[in-house]
Amino acid sequence: MCEVCAIFGAGEHWSDFARQRDDRFPFEDILHYRAERRRRIAMLNALVQPLGLVCEDWDGEALALTDARGRTKIAPTLGDVWPIAESLSGRGIDPLSEDFIAPMREAPAHG
Amino acid sequence: MDERLPLIVVTGFLGSGKTTLIRRFIETAEGGDSGLMVNEFGEAGVDHRLLVHASEAVELIDGGCLCCARRADVAKAMHDLVRMAKDGSRAGGGLRRAILETSGLADPAPVIATLARDPWLKAHVRLASVVAVVDAVAGLRNLEHRPEARRQVAIADTVVITKGDMRAAEPTARLAAAVRAISPDARILDIQDETFRLGDVLAGRESLHAPPSPFLADAPDHDSEVSSFTLPIEGALDWPAFTLWLSALLHAHGDRILRVKGLLRTTSSDRPLAIHGVQHVMHPPTHLSADDGGPSFLVFIARGIRKAEIERSLARALDLCGSGANVPEPVRRGAPLREGAAPAA
């Protein structure tokens, strides 16, 4: 746990359940949890790279998105990544579109 | 242990018997410690008087339909109810659950979206169940002719059939078939059944967390508004790639994906995971025992999104993430899958 930020280093978002059991914090599986998290961030970078964005881990719990101008925004959960990526890039994210990244459009209202 | 206040959303068309159902529950010993929120279209006050047994804890949402401009009021009512539940010294202290009765014309989706968008509420309130009340006299007609009624059933995990004892009642089997055509996996209960227990519906136990089962067949796409389908998943699903895809899908189309759930064997755990989501709200996945369930599958109840779109989208996302070994090959080539395909139960 980060004593400054009071962050446990393990997310509670549904997508953070890369663990072996239903425990709130995956202390016993922490290495497995972190390895799966690293893999996910690598995949996420491949997806947001066309938007000119880079994603980094933030204390094992949140995600930091940075654009080419150096602007950084923190996404507390994976669900928050997409609206932030849209706001930083001005492009839309739509998994139903052919390339996942939709042409320039107005970002949807839901996050 | 999840200490958040369980929220049970009760929806159903006008006159279906929502208030009667709730009133009967709060008159029982088990239901007495329920906080109630009521939104009755154009009849503010009526239900407030009916719900006298918990009047201290009733938050009456005046001013019209939940799906319009009053969602802020829903959030405020839920805030107030949680504070009351936590403050044992006040009336309403010690509440064990919150029950929200929506207006008969309301689409319950905005209520759930309100919960999903409010960080404080997310931390303090847990959506335990969405219950749709369908009456045996007018329910069939409503389901055929009223899109609001179909949406209410589509989003519910539990459907309660009322008024089956009335002379003009339709046979329960016909109603159940009509409900299943919209929501093939809904738990359907008949209030006339001698085994029916109000607590099973309204006590806030984990009905959303029961192990899911695949639909035996996809619901026929007779209703372009709402369709339901099962996606078989072969092998172990790459969990990081899957979460990227599903979270992005819910971000972009959560308003049209009424429910998603599944039983998944993943790269992240030796045990199968059960997942459940209602629109933008995903519940924490549950690990099942290694022997639970059969093949992996995902089920969707969606509005205006077809099975082939979801299949292609998932296959593309898994390919993009370098883990495209999980969905049937024809999908990745872009050919539509055979409609109606479903894994063995």
mmCIF file of N, CA, C and O in Angstrom, chain B residues 213-258:
data_model
loop_
_atom_site.group_PDB
_atom_site.id
_atom_site.type_symbol
_atom_site.label_atom_id
_atom_site.label_comp_id
_atom_site.label_asym_id
_atom_site.label_seq_id
_atom_site.Cartn_x
_atom_site.Cartn_y
_atom_site.Cartn_z
ATOM 1 N N SER B 213 -26.654 -19.495 -16.664
ATOM 2 C CA SER B 213 -26.779 -20.614 -17.585
ATOM 3 C C SER B 213 -27.027 -20.038 -18.975
ATOM 4 O O SER B 213 -27.627 -18.978 -19.107
ATOM 5 N N PRO B 214 -26.537 -20.718 -20.000
ATOM 6 C CA PRO B 214 -26.740 -20.184 -21.345
ATOM 7 C C PRO B 214 -28.193 -20.313 -21.763
ATOM 8 O O PRO B 214 -28.925 -21.168 -21.264
ATOM 9 N N PHE B 215 -28.602 -19.478 -22.695
ATOM 10 C CA PHE B 215 -29.939 -19.641 -23.248
ATOM 11 C C PHE B 215 -29.943 -20.920 -24.088
ATOM 12 O O PHE B 215 -28.977 -21.219 -24.765
ATOM 13 N N LEU B 216 -31.028 -21.641 -24.022
ATOM 14 C CA LEU B 216 -31.078 -22.861 -24.829
ATOM 15 C C LEU B 216 -31.121 -22.524 -26.305
ATOM 16 O O LEU B 216 -30.622 -23.236 -27.148
ATOM 17 N N ALA B 217 -31.724 -21.421 -26.632
ATOM 18 C CA ALA B 217 -31.728 -20.955 -28.020
ATOM 19 C C ALA B 217 -31.855 -19.446 -27.985
ATOM 20 O O ALA B 217 -32.375 -18.878 -27.035
ATOM 21 N N ASP B 218 -31.335 -18.809 -28.996
ATOM 22 C CA ASP B 218 -31.465 -17.365 -29.040
ATOM 23 C C ASP B 218 -32.923 -16.998 -29.242
ATOM 24 O O ASP B 218 -33.655 -17.682 -29.960
ATOM 25 N N ALA B 219 -33.333 -15.916 -28.593
ATOM 26 C CA ALA B 219 -34.708 -15.465 -28.780
ATOM 27 C C ALA B 219 -34.887 -15.020 -30.223
ATOM 28 O O ALA B 219 -34.007 -14.377 -30.785
ATOM 29 N N PRO B 220 -35.989 -15.397 -30.842
ATOM 30 C CA PRO B 220 -36.193 -14.984 -32.220
ATOM 31 C C PRO B 220 -36.180 -13.465 -32.328
ATOM 32 O O PRO B 220 -36.663 -12.778 -31.445
ATOM 33 N N ASP B 221 -35.596 -12.979 -33.392
ATOM 34 C CA ASP B 221 -35.401 -11.546 -33.523
ATOM 35 C C ASP B 221 -36.670 -10.893 -34.071
ATOM 36 O O ASP B 221 -36.643 -10.172 -35.042
ATOM 37 N N HIS B 222 -37.802 -11.200 -33.409
ATOM 38 C CA HIS B 222 -39.062 -10.639 -33.894
ATOM 39 C C HIS B 222 -39.235 -9.208 -33.458
ATOM 40 O O HIS B 222 -40.057 -8.483 -33.957
ATOM 41 N N ASP B 223 -38.447 -8.821 -32.488
ATOM 42 C CA ASP B 223 -38.604 -7.491 -31.920
ATOM 43 C C ASP B 223 -37.288 -6.758 -32.114
ATOM 44 O O ASP B 223 -36.302 -7.049 -31.467
ATOM 45 N N SER B 224 -37.278 -5.823 -33.033
ATOM 46 C CA SER B 224 -36.018 -5.165 -33.339
ATOM 47 C C SER B 224 -35.523 -4.340 -32.162
ATOM 48 O O SER B 224 -34.372 -3.959 -32.095
ATOM 49 N N GLU B 225 -36.409 -4.090 -31.212
ATOM 50 C CA GLU B 225 -35.989 -3.294 -30.062
ATOM 51 C C GLU B 225 -35.083 -4.068 -29.124
ATOM 52 O O GLU B 225 -34.068 -3.577 -28.670
ATOM 53 N N VAL B 226 -35.488 -5.282 -28.792
ATOM 54 C CA VAL B 226 -34.742 -6.056 -27.807
ATOM 55 C C VAL B 226 -34.473 -7.446 -28.369
ATOM 56 O O VAL B 226 -35.386 -8.119 -28.831
ATOM 57 N N SER B 227 -33.233 -7.865 -28.338
ATOM 58 C CA SER B 227 -32.922 -9.229 -28.745
ATOM 59 C C SER B 227 -31.985 -9.836 -27.716
ATOM 60 O O SER B 227 -31.298 -9.127 -26.986
ATOM 61 N N SER B 228 -31.991 -11.158 -27.651
ATOM 62 C CA SER B 228 -31.131 -11.841 -26.688
ATOM 63 C C SER B 228 -30.436 -12.990 -27.390
ATOM 64 O O SER B 228 -31.027 -13.649 -28.246
ATOM 65 N N PHE B 229 -29.197 -13.198 -27.041
ATOM 66 C CA PHE B 229 -28.444 -14.243 -27.723
ATOM 67 C C PHE B 229 -27.279 -14.716 -26.865
ATOM 68 O O PHE B 229 -26.836 -14.030 -25.952
ATOM 69 N N THR B 230 -26.809 -15.925 -27.200
ATOM 70 C CA THR B 230 -25.677 -16.530 -26.499
ATOM 71 C C THR B 230 -24.487 -16.614 -27.439
ATOM 72 O O THR B 230 -24.621 -16.994 -28.598
ATOM 73 N N LEU B 231 -23.331 -16.252 -26.942
ATOM 74 C CA LEU B 231 -22.089 -16.414 -27.695
ATOM 75 C C LEU B 231 -21.272 -17.523 -27.047
ATOM 76 O O LEU B 231 -20.846 -17.379 -25.903
ATOM 77 N N PRO B 232 -21.066 -18.622 -27.748
ATOM 78 C CA PRO B 232 -20.183 -19.648 -27.187
ATOM 79 C C PRO B 232 -18.728 -19.165 -27.246
ATOM 80 O O PRO B 232 -18.333 -18.489 -28.182
ATOM 81 N N ILE B 233 -17.961 -19.493 -26.244
ATOM 82 C CA ILE B 233 -16.542 -19.125 -26.200
ATOM 83 C C ILE B 233 -15.731 -20.417 -26.112
ATOM 84 O O ILE B 233 -15.975 -21.231 -25.218
ATOM 85 N N GLU B 234 -14.795 -20.581 -27.015
ATOM 86 C CA GLU B 234 -13.986 -21.807 -27.004
ATOM 87 C C GLU B 234 -12.710 -21.577 -26.206
ATOM 88 O O GLU B 234 -12.047 -20.563 -26.361
ATOM 89 N N GLY B 235 -12.378 -22.525 -25.371
ATOM 90 C CA GLY B 235 -11.115 -22.462 -24.641
ATOM 91 C C GLY B 235 -11.120 -21.382 -23.571
ATOM 92 O O GLY B 235 -12.163 -20.880 -23.168
ATOM 93 N N ALA B 236 -9.911 -21.048 -23.126
ATOM 94 C CA ALA B 236 -9.777 -20.044 -22.064
ATOM 95 C C ALA B 236 -9.729 -18.652 -22.690
ATOM 96 O O ALA B 236 -8.957 -18.390 -23.607
ATOM 97 N N LEU B 237 -10.565 -17.797 -22.178
ATOM 98 C CA LEU B 237 -10.639 -16.426 -22.684
ATOM 99 C C LEU B 237 -9.521 -15.596 -22.053
ATOM 100 O O LEU B 237 -9.288 -15.679 -20.841
ATOM 101 N N ASP B 238 -8.856 -14.815 -22.872
ATOM 102 C CA ASP B 238 -7.794 -13.956 -22.352
ATOM 103 C C ASP B 238 -8.455 -12.819 -21.549
ATOM 104 O O ASP B 238 -9.026 -11.896 -22.132
ATOM 105 N N TRP B 239 -8.368 -12.896 -20.230
ATOM 106 C CA TRP B 239 -9.112 -11.968 -19.379
ATOM 107 C C TRP B 239 -8.707 -10.507 -19.607
ATOM 108 O O TRP B 239 -9.584 -9.647 -19.771
ATOM 109 N N PRO B 240 -7.423 -10.157 -19.634
ATOM 110 C CA PRO B 240 -7.085 -8.749 -19.884
ATOM 111 C C PRO B 240 -7.656 -8.239 -21.212
ATOM 112 O O PRO B 240 -8.204 -7.127 -21.273
ATOM 113 N N ALA B 241 -7.563 -9.040 -22.257
ATOM 114 C CA ALA B 241 -8.089 -8.593 -23.555
ATOM 115 C C ALA B 241 -9.615 -8.462 -23.492
ATOM 116 O O ALA B 241 -10.200 -7.504 -24.007
ATOM 117 N N PHE B 242 -10.248 -9.427 -22.842
ATOM 118 C CA PHE B 242 -11.701 -9.407 -22.739
ATOM 119 C C PHE B 242 -12.193 -8.179 -21.974
ATOM 120 O O PHE B 242 -13.169 -7.529 -22.354
ATOM 121 N N THR B 243 -11.495 -7.848 -20.879
ATOM 122 C CA THR B 243 -11.944 -6.694 -20.078
ATOM 123 C C THR B 243 -11.784 -5.390 -20.850
ATOM 124 O O THR B 243 -12.611 -4.486 -20.730
ATOM 125 N N LEU B 244 -10.728 -5.313 -21.659
ATOM 126 C CA LEU B 244 -10.564 -4.116 -22.496
ATOM 127 C C LEU B 244 -11.749 -3.983 -23.437
ATOM 128 O O LEU B 244 -12.340 -2.906 -23.599
ATOM 129 N N TRP B 245 -12.082 -5.093 -24.062
ATOM 130 C CA TRP B 245 -13.175 -5.063 -25.046
ATOM 131 C C TRP B 245 -14.512 -4.742 -24.392
ATOM 132 O O TRP B 245 -15.240 -3.843 -24.831
ATOM 133 N N LEU B 246 -14.840 -5.473 -23.301
ATOM 134 C CA LEU B 246 -16.171 -5.293 -22.721
ATOM 135 C C LEU B 246 -16.319 -3.903 -22.087
ATOM 136 O O LEU B 246 -17.370 -3.273 -22.210
ATOM 137 N N SER B 247 -15.272 -3.424 -21.430
ATOM 138 C CA SER B 247 -15.403 -2.089 -20.815
ATOM 139 C C SER B 247 -15.574 -1.027 -21.892
ATOM 140 O O SER B 247 -16.350 -0.078 -21.722
ATOM 141 N N ALA B 248 -14.858 -1.184 -23.013
ATOM 142 C CA ALA B 248 -15.023 -0.212 -24.105
ATOM 143 C C ALA B 248 -16.409 -0.338 -24.736
ATOM 144 O O ALA B 248 -17.051 0.663 -25.089
ATOM 145 N N LEU B 249 -16.881 -1.572 -24.866
ATOM 146 C CA LEU B 249 -18.214 -1.787 -25.441
ATOM 147 C C LEU B 249 -19.296 -1.152 -24.561
ATOM 148 O O LEU B 249 -20.216 -0.488 -25.058
ATOM 149 N N LEU B 250 -19.177 -1.338 -23.256
ATOM 150 C CA LEU B 250 -20.168 -0.755 -22.348
ATOM 151 C C LEU B 250 -20.058 0.767 -22.319
ATOM 152 O O LEU B 250 -21.051 1.464 -22.149
ATOM 153 N N HIS B 251 -18.849 1.260 -22.493
ATOM 154 C CA HIS B 251 -18.678 2.717 -22.564
ATOM 155 C C HIS B 251 -19.421 3.273 -23.790
ATOM 156 O O HIS B 251 -20.152 4.248 -23.687
ATOM 157 N N ALA B 252 -19.215 2.612 -24.919
ATOM 158 C CA ALA B 252 -19.777 3.149 -26.161
ATOM 159 C C ALA B 252 -21.255 2.799 -26.335
ATOM 160 O O ALA B 252 -22.010 3.565 -26.934
ATOM 161 N N HIS B 253 -21.674 1.639 -25.841
ATOM 162 C CA HIS B 253 -23.026 1.154 -26.148
ATOM 163 C C HIS B 253 -23.779 0.648 -24.915
ATOM 164 O O HIS B 253 -24.737 -0.115 -25.056
ATOM 165 N N GLY B 254 -23.340 1.042 -23.728
ATOM 166 C CA GLY B 254 -23.975 0.534 -22.501
ATOM 167 C C GLY B 254 -25.450 0.859 -22.417
ATOM 168 O O GLY B 254 -26.211 0.140 -21.786
ATOM 169 N N ASP B 255 -25.846 1.956 -23.078
ATOM 170 C CA ASP B 255 -27.268 2.296 -23.028
ATOM 171 C C ASP B 255 -28.101 1.311 -23.841
ATOM 172 O O ASP B 255 -29.304 1.210 -23.642
ATOM 173 N N ARG B 256 -27.459 0.575 -24.768
ATOM 174 C CA ARG B 256 -28.209 -0.378 -25.597
ATOM 175 C C ARG B 256 -27.977 -1.825 -25.173
ATOM 176 O O ARG B 256 -28.662 -2.721 -25.663
ATOM 177 N N ILE B 257 -27.000 -2.055 -24.302
ATOM 178 C CA ILE B 257 -26.780 -3.414 -23.814
ATOM 179 C C ILE B 257 -27.481 -3.520 -22.469
ATOM 180 O O ILE B 257 -26.974 -3.071 -21.446
ATOM 181 N N LEU B 258 -28.668 -4.084 -22.487
ATOM 182 C CA LEU B 258 -29.490 -4.077 -21.287
ATOM 183 C C LEU B 258 -28.901 -4.981 -20.218
ATOM 184 O O LEU B 258 -28.875 -4.637 -19.049
#
